[in-house]
JSON list of C-alpha atoms in Angstrom, two decimals:
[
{"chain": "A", "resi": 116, "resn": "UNK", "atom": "CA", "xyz": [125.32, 88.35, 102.88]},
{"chain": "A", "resi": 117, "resn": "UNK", "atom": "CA", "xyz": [122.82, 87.13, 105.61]},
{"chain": "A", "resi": 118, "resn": "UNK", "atom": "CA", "xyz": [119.63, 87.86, 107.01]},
{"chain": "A", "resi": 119, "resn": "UNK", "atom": "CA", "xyz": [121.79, 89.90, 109.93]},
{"chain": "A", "resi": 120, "resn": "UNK", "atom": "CA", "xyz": [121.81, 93.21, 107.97]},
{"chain": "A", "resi": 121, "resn": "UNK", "atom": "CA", "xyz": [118.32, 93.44, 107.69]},
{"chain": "A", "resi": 122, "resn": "UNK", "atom": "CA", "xyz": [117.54, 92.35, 111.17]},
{"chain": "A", "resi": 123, "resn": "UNK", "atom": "CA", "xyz": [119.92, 95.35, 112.32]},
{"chain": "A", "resi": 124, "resn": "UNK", "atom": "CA", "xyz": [118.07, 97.85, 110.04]},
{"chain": "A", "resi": 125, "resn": "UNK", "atom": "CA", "xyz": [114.75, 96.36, 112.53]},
{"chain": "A", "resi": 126, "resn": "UNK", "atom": "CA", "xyz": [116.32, 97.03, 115.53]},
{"chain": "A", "resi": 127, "resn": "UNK", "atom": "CA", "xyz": [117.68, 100.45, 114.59]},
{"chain": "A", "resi": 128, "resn": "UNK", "atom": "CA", "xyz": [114.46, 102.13, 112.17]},
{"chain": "A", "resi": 129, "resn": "UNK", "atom": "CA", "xyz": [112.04, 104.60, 114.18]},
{"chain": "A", "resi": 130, "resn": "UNK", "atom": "CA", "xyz": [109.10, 103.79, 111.92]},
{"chain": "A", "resi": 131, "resn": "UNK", "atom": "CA", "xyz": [105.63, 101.96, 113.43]},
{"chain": "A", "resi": 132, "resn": "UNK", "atom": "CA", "xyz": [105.93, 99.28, 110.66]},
{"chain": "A", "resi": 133, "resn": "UNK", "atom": "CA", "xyz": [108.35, 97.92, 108.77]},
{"chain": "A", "resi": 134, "resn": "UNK", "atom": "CA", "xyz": [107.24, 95.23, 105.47]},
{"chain": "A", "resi": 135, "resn": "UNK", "atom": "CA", "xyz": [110.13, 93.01, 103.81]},
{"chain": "A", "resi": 136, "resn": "UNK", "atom": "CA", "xyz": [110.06, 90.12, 101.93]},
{"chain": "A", "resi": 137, "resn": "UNK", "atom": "CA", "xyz": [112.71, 88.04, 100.74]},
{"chain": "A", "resi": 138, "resn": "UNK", "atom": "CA", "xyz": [113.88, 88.13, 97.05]},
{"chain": "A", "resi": 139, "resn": "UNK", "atom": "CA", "xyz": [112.63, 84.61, 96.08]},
{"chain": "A", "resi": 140, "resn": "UNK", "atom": "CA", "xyz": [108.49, 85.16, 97.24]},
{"chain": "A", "resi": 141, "resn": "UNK", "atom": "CA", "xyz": [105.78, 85.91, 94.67]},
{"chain": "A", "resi": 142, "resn": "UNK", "atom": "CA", "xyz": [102.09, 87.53, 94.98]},
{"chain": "A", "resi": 143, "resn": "UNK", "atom": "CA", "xyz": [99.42, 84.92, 96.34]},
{"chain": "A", "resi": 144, "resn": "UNK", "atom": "CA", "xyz": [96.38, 84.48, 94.75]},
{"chain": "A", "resi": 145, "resn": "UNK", "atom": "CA", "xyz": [93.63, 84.22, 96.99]},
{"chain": "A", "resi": 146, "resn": "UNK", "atom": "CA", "xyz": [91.00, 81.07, 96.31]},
{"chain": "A", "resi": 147, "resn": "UNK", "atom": "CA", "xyz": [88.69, 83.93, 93.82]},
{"chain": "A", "resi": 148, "resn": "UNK", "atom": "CA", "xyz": [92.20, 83.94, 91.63]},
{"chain": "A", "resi": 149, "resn": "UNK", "atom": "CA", "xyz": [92.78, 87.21, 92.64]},
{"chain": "A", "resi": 150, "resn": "UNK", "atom": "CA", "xyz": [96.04, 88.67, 93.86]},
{"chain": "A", "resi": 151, "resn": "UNK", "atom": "CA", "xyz": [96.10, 88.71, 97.72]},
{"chain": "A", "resi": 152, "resn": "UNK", "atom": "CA", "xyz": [96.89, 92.19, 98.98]},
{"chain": "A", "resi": 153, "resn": "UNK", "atom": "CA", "xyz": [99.82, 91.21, 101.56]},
{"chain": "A", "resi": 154, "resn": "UNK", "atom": "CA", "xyz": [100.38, 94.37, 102.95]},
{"chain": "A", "resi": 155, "resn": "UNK", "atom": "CA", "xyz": [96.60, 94.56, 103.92]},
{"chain": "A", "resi": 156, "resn": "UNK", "atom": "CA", "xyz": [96.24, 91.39, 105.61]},
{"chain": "A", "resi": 157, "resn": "UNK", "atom": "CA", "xyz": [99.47, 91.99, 108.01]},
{"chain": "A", "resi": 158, "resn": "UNK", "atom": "CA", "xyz": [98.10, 95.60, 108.23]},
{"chain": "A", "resi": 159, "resn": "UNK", "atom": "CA", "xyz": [94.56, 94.58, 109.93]},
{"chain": "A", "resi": 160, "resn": "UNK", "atom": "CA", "xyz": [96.60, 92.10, 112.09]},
{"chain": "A", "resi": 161, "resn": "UNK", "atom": "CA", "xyz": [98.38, 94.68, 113.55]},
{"chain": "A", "resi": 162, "resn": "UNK", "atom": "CA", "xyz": [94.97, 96.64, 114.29]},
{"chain": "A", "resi": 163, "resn": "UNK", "atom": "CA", "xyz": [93.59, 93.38, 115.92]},
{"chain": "A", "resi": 164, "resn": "UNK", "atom": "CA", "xyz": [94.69, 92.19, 118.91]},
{"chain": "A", "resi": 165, "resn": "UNK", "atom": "CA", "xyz": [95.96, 89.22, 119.92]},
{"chain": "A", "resi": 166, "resn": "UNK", "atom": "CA", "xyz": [95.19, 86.23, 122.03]},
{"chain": "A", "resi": 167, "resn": "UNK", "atom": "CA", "xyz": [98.44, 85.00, 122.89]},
{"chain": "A", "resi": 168, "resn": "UNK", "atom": "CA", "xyz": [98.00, 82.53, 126.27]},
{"chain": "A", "resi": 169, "resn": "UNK", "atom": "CA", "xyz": [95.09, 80.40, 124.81]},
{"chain": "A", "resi": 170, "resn": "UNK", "atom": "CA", "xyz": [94.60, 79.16, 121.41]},
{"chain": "A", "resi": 171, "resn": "UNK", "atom": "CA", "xyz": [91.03, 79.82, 120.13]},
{"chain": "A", "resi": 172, "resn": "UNK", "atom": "CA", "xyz": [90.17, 76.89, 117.56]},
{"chain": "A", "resi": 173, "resn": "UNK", "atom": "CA", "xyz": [88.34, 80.09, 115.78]},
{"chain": "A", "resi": 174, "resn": "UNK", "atom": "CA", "xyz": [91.34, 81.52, 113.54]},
{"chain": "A", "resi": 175, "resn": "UNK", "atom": "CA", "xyz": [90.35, 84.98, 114.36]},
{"chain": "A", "resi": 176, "resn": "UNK", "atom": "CA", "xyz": [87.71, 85.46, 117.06]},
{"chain": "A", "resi": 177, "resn": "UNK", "atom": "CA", "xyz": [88.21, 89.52, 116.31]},
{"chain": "A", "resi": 178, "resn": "UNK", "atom": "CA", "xyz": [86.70, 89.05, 112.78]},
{"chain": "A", "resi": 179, "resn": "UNK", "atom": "CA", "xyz": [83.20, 90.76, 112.29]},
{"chain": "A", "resi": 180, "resn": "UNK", "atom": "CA", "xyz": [80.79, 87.77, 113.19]},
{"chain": "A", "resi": 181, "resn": "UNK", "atom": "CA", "xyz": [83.36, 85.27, 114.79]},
{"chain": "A", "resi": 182, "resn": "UNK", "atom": "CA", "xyz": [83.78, 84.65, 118.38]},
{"chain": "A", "resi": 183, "resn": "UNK", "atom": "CA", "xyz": [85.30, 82.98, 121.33]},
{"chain": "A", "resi": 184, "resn": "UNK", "atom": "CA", "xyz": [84.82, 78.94, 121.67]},
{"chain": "A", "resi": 185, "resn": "UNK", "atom": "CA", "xyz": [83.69, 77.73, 124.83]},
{"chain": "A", "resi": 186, "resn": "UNK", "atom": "CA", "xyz": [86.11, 77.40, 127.39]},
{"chain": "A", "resi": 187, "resn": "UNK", "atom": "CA", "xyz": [88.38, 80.38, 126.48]},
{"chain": "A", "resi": 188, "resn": "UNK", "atom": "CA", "xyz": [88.77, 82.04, 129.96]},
{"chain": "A", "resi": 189, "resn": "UNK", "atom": "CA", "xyz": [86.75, 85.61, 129.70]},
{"chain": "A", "resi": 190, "resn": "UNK", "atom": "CA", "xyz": [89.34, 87.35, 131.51]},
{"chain": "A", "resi": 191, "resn": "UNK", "atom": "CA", "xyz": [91.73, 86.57, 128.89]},
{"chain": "A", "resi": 192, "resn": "UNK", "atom": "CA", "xyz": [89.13, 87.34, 125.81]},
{"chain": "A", "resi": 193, "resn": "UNK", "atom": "CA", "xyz": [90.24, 91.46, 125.44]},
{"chain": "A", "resi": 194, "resn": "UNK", "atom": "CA", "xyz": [93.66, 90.54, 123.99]},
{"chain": "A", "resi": 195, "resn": "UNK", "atom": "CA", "xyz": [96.70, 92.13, 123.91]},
{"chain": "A", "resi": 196, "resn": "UNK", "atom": "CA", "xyz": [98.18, 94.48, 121.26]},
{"chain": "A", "resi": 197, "resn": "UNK", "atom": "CA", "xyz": [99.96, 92.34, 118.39]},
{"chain": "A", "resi": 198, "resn": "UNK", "atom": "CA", "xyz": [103.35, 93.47, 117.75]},
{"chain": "A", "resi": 199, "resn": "UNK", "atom": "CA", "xyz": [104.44, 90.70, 114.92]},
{"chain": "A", "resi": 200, "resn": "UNK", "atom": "CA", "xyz": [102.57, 89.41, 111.75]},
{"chain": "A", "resi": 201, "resn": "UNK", "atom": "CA", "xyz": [104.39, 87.08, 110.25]},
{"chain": "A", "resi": 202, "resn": "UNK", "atom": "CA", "xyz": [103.36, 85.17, 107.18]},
{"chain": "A", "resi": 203, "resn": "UNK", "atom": "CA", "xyz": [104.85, 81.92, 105.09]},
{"chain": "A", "resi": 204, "resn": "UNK", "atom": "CA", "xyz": [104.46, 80.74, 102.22]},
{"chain": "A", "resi": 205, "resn": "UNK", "atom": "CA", "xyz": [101.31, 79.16, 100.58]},
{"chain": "A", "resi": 206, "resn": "UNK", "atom": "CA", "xyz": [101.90, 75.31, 101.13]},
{"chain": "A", "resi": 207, "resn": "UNK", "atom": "CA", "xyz": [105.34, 75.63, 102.06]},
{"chain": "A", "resi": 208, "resn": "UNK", "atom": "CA", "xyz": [106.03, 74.64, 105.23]},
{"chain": "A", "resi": 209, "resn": "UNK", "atom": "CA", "xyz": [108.92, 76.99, 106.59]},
{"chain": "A", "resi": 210, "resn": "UNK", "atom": "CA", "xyz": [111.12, 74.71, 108.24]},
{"chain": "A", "resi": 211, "resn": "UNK", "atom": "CA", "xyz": [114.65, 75.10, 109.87]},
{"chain": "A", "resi": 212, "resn": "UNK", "atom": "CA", "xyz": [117.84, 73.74, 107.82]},
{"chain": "A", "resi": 213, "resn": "UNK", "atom": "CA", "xyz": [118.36, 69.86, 110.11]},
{"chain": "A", "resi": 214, "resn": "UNK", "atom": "CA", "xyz": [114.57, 69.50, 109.73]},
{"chain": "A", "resi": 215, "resn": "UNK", "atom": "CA", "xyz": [114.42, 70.42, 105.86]},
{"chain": "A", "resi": 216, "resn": "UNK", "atom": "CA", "xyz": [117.19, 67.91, 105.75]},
{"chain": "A", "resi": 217, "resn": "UNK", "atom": "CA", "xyz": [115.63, 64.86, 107.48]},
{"chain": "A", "resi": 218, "resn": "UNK", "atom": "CA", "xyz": [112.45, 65.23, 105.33]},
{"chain": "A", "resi": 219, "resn": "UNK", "atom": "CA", "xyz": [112.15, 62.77, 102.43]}
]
């Protein structure tokens, strides 16, 4: 078994969004100890744009009472739809196999 299967049932499902997790992840617990609502969070990413061609030092200048830094070019400040919200694990860097292997 590899990841293939399930990236085939991606490119083949009709449905707006699709959640999986791998068998080995657990709930978060947010900084408040309570659980972190996953499905949520990548939810309202979804609904938020995205600002893909400049990075804004603000994590998410969409957030009610954020904003743009200065220099972020104002025709680029409406976004564009996000397609992908991908999340990692809490203080686990996801890196590839030759790079997991070189680290100490």
């Amino acid at each position: 078994r590899d990841a293939s299967i399930r990236n085939f049932g991606f490119l083949v499902s009709k449905k707006k969004y699709i959640l999986t997790m791998d068998d080995d992840t657990f709930p978060a617990r947010g900084p408040d100890g309570k659980m972190v609502n996953s499905f949520l969070e990548h939810y309202r990413n979804l609904q938020s744009n995205s600002t893909p061609s400049f990075f804004n030092t603000l994590y998410d200048p969409y957030r009610t009472g954020s904003d743009f830094v200065r220099g972020y070019p104002y025709s680029r400040r409406v976004g564009v739809p996000t397609a992908v919200s991908h999340g990692i694990w809490l203080n686990v860097p996801d890196y590839d196999a030759p790079t997991e292997l070189a680290k100490p």
